[in-house]
Coordinates of C-alpha atoms in Angstrom, one line a residue:
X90 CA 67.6 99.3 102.3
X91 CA 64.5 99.4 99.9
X92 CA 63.4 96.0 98.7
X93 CA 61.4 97.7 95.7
X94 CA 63.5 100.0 94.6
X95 CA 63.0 101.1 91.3
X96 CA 66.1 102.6 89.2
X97 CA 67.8 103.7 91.7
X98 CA 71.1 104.2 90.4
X99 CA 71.5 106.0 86.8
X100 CA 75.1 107.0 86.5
X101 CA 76.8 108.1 83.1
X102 CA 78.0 105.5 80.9
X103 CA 81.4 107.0 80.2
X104 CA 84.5 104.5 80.6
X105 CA 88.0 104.8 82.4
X106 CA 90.0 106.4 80.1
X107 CA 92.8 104.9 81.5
X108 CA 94.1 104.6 84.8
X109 CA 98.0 105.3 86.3
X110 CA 100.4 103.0 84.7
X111 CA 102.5 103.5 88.3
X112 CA 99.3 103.0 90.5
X113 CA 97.7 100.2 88.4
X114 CA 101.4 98.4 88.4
X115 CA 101.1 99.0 92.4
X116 CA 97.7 97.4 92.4
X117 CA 98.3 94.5 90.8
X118 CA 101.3 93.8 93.2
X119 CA 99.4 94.6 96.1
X120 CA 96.2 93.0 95.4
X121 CA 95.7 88.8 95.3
X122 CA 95.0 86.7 92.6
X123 CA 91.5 85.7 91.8
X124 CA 90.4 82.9 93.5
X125 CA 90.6 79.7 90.2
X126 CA 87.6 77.7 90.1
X127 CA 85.9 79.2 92.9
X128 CA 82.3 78.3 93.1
X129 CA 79.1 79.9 94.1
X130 CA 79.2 79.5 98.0
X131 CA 75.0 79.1 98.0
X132 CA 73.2 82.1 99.8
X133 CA 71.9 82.5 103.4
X134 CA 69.0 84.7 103.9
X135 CA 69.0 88.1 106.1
X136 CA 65.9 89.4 107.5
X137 CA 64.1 93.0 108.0
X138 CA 63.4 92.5 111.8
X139 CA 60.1 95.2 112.3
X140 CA 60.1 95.2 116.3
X141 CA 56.7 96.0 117.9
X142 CA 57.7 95.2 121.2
X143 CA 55.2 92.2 121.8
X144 CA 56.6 88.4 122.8
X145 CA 56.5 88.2 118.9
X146 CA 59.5 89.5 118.7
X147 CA 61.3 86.6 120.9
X148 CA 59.5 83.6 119.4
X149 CA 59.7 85.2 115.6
X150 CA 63.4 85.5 115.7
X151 CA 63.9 82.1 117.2
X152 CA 62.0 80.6 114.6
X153 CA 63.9 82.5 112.2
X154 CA 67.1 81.1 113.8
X155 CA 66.0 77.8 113.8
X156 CA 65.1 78.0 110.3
X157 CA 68.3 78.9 109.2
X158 CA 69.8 76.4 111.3
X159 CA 67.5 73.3 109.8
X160 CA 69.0 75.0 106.4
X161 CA 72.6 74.1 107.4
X162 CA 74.6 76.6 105.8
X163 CA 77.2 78.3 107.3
X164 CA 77.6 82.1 106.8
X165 CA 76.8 85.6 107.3
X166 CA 73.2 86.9 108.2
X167 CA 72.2 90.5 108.9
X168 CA 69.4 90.8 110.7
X169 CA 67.9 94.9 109.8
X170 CA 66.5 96.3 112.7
X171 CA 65.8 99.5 110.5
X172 CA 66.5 103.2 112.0
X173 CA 67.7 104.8 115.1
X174 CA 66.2 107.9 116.7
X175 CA 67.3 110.4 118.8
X176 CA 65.9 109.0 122.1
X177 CA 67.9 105.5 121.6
X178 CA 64.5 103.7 120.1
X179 CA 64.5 102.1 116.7
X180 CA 62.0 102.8 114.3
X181 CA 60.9 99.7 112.4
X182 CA 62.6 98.9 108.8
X183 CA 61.1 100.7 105.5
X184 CA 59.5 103.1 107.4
X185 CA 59.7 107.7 107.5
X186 CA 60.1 110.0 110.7
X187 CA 55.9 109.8 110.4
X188 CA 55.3 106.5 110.6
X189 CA 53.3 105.5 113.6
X190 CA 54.7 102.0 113.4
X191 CA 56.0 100.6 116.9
X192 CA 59.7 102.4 118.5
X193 CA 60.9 100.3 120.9
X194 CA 64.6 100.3 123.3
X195 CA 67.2 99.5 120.9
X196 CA 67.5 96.6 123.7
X197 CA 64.8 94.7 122.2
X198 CA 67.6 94.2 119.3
X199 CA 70.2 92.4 121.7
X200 CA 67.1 90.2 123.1
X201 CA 66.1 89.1 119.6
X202 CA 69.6 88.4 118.0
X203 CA 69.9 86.2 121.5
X204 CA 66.9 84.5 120.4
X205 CA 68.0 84.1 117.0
X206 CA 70.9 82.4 118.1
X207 CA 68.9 79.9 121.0
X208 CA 67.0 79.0 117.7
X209 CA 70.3 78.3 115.5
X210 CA 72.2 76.4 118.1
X211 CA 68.7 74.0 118.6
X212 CA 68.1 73.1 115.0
X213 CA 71.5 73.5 113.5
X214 CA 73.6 70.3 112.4
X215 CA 76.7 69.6 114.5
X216 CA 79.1 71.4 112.2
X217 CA 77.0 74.7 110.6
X218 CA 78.1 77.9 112.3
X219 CA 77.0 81.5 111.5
X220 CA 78.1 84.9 111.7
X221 CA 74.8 87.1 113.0
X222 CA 75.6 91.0 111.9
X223 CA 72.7 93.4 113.8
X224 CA 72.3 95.8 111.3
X225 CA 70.5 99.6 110.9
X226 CA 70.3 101.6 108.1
X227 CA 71.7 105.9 108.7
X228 CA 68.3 107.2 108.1
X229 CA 69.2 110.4 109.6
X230 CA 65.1 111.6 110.1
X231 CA 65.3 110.0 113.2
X232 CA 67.4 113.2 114.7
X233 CA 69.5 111.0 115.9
X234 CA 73.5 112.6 115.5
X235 CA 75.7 109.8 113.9
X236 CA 78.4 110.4 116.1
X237 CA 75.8 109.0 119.1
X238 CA 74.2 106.7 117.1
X239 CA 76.8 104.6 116.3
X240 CA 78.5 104.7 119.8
X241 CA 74.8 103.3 120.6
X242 CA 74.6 100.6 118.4
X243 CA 78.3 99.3 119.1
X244 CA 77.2 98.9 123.0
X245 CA 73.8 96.8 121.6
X246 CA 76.4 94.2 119.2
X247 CA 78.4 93.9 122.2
X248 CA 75.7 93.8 124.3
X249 CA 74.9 90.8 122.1
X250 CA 78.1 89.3 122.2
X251 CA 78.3 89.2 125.6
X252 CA 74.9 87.5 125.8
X253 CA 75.1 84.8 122.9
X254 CA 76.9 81.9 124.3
X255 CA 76.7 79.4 122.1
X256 CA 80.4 79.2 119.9
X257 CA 78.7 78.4 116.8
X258 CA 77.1 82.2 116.7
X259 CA 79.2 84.9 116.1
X260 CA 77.9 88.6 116.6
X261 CA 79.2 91.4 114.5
X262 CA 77.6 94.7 113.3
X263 CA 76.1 95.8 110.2
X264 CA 74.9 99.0 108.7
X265 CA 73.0 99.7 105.6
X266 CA 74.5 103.3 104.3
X267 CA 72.7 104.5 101.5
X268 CA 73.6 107.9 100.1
X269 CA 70.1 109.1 100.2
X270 CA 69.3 108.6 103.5
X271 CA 72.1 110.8 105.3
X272 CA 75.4 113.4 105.0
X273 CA 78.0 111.7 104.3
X274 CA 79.5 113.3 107.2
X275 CA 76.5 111.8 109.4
X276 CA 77.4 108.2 108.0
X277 CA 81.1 108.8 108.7
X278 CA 80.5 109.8 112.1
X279 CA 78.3 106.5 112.6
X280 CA 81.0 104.6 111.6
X281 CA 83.9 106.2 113.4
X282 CA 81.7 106.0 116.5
X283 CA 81.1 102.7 116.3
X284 CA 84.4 101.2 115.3
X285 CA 85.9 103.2 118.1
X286 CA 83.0 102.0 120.5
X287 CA 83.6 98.2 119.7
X288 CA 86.2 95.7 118.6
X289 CA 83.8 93.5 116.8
X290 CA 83.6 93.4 112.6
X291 CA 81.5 95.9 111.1
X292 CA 79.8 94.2 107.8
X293 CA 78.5 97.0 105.2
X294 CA 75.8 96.4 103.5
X295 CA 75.5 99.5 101.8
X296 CA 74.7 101.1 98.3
X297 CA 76.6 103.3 96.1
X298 CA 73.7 105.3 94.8
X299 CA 74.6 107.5 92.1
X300 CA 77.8 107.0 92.0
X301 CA 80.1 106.2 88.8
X302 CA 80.7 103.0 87.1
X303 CA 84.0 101.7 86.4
X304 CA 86.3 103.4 83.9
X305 CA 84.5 107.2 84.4
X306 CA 86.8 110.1 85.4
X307 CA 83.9 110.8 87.3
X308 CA 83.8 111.2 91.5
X309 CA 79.9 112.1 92.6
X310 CA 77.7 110.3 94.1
X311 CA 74.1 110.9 94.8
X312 CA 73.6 113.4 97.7
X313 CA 76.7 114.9 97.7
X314 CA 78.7 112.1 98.4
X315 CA 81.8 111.2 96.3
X316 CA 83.5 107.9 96.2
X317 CA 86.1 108.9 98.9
X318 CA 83.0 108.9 101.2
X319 CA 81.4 105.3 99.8
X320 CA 85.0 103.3 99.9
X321 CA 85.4 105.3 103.3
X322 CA 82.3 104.0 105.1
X323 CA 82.8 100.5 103.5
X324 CA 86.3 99.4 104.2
X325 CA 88.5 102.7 104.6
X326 CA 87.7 103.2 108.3
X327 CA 88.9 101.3 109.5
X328 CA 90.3 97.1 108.9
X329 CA 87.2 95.6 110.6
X330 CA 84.9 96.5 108.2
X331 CA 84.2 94.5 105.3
X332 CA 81.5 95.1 102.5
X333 CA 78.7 92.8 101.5
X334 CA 77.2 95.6 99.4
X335 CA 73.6 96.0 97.8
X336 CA 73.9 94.0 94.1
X337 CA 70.3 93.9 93.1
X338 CA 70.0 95.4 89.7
X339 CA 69.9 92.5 87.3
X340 CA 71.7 94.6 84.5
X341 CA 75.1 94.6 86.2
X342 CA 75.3 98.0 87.0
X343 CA 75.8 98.2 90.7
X344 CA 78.8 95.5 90.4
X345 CA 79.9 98.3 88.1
X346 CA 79.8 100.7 90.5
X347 CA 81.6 98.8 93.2
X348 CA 84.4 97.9 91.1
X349 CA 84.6 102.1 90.5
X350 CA 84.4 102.8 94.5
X351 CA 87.0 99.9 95.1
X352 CA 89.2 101.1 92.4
X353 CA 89.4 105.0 93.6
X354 CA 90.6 103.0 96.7
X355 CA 93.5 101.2 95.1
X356 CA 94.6 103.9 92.5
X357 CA 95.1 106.4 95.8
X358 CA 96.7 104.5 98.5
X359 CA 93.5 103.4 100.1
X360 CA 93.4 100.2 99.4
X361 CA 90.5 98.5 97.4
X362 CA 87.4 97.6 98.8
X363 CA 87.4 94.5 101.6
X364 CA 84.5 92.5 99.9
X365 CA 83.2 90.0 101.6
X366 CA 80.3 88.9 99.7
X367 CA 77.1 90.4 98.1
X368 CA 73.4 91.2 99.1
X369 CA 70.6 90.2 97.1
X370 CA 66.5 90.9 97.7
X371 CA 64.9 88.3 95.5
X372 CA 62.6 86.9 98.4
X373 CA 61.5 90.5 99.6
X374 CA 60.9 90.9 95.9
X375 CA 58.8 88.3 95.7
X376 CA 56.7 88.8 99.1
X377 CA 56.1 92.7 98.1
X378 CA 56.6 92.7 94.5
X379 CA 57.6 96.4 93.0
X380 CA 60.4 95.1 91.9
X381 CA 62.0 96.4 88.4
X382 CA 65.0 94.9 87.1
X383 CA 66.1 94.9 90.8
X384 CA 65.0 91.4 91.4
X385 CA 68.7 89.3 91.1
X386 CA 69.4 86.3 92.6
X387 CA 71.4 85.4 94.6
X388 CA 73.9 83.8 92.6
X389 CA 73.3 86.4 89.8
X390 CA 74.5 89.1 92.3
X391 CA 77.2 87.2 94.0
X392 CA 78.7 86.5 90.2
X393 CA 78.2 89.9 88.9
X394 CA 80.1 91.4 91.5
X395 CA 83.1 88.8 91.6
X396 CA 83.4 88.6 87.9
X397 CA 83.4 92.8 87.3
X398 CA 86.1 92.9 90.5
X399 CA 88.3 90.5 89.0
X400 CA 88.0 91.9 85.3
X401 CA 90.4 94.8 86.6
X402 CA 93.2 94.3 87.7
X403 CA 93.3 96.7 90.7
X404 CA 90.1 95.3 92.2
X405 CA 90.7 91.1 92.1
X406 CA 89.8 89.6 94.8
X407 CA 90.5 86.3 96.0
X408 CA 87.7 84.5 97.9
X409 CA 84.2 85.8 98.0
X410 CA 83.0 83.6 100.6
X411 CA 79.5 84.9 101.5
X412 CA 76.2 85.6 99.3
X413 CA 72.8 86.2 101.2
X414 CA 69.7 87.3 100.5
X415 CA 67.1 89.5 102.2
X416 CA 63.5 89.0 103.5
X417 CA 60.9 90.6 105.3
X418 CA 59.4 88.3 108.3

């Protein structure tokens, strides 16, 4: 994920020029009815977690926990613990195969969500609960082989899982797939490894870089990735995985895209995207600036996205129960 991302996303501006009578009829049969009067759930905030390997890392992520926990708000947060490389380390978020930032054992990651959680439970109000994703990004510069990566990072969730007692924390997975950091055969194989390797949710926060808005005959994405391999990594794998995708341009165009990746889903037997909410970066926007046009807020992304799904009939959705927004420490 790249808090100061700048354009990243410039697809055509061509429109559906109609889809299937037969598959849109299906669709709307299939899919649910919009959620009426459903309002703005308020946002959570994910971190970037850049782990240097000192006690830091322990008492940052508690306080972190806690923090969210004095907030009260139920919900998903992701916690990015950036990229994996071939030797099982992680690399800290934001950073290239030359950075001479801090690797440490991708155990660090199961000691810090544990953390995170000790915080939450000891500053949270009796009745707030929170689902904790660990996330990394598919960066593939790390050598790392996606098949091995994500057999890795399932045993570190449920690692996790097996360590964070407390009922009010539960652990899933995350990854942040972004067509221009991998194959998309590298980030399928991350996410075939790692759905095979545990039974917990997978939440994708990912981008659909390059890719098409909705109503273009058009399939490419950035990369060489096509929409088949977006809606494949962000709900087709399998039923545990359920997208809280990247909405942070202000001018609507990534809910656009989404709505085009969902729909290539539902107009070919797929099934449309399983949304679960949408990511914002306002705070990392305003801690690092660099931010054009890709500052939204939380509540502008969470709105864009459910108002362009539910303009189509073959992408409604019914709840969108989750909105957060992303930080550095």
């Amino acid at each position: 994920m790249s808090p100061a991302r700048r354009f990243p996303d410039r697809p055509g501006p061509a429109r559906r020029a109609g889809a299937a009578l037969a598959g849109a009829a299906l669709a709307l049969a299939l899919s649910p009815s919009p959620a009426q009067g459903q309002s703005y759930p308020g946002y959570t905030v994910s971190r970037y977690v850049p782990l240097s390997g000192s006690d830091s890392d322990i008492s940052g992520t508690r306080s972190a926990g806690c923090a969210e926990g004095r907030a009260g708000r139920s919900g998903l947060r992701v916690l990015f613990f950036g990229t994996q490389e071939a030797d099982g380390d992680l690399r800290q978020p934001g950073t290239s195969a030359g950075s001479r930032t801090p690797r440490v054992p991708a155990d660090r990651a199961v000691r810090a969500a544990a953390a995170w959680a000790d915080g939450f439970q000891d500053c949270a109000p009796g009745d707030a609960g929170a689902v904790l994703a660990l996330g990394v990004n598919n960066k593939s510069d790390g050598k790392a082989s996606g098949s091995g990566a994500g057999s890795v990072w399932a045993d570190v969730v449920d690692r996790a899982d097996t360590r964070i007692s407390d009922g009010r924390v539960t652990v899933a997975g995350a990854v942040d797939a972004e067509p221009e950091w991998s194959s998309a055969s590298w980030a399928r194989a991350w996410v075939d490894a790692y759905t095979s390797g545990s039974s917990t949710r997978l939440y994708a926060a990912n981008s659909a870089g390059g890719c098409p808005q909705y109503g273009s005959s058009a399939t490419a994405c950035n990369n060489g990735w096509k929409l088949s391999d977006v809606h494949y990594v962000s709900s087709g794998a399998s039923s545990r995985i359920h997208a809280v995708p990247q909405i942070y341009r202000t001018d609507g165009i990534q809910a656009r895209q989404w709505a085009a990746v969902s729909a290539w889903g539902a107009d070919r037997g797929r099934g449309p995207v399983r949304f679960a909410g949408s990511m914002s970066q306002r705070i990392a926007c305003k801690q690092r600036g660099g931010c054009e046009r890709t500052d939204n807020t939380a509540k502008a992304a969470w709105t864009q996205l459910r108002e362009e799904l539910n303009a189509h009939p073959e992408t409604r959705i019914g709840d969108l129960p989750y909105a957060t927004d992303v930080r550095w420490p």
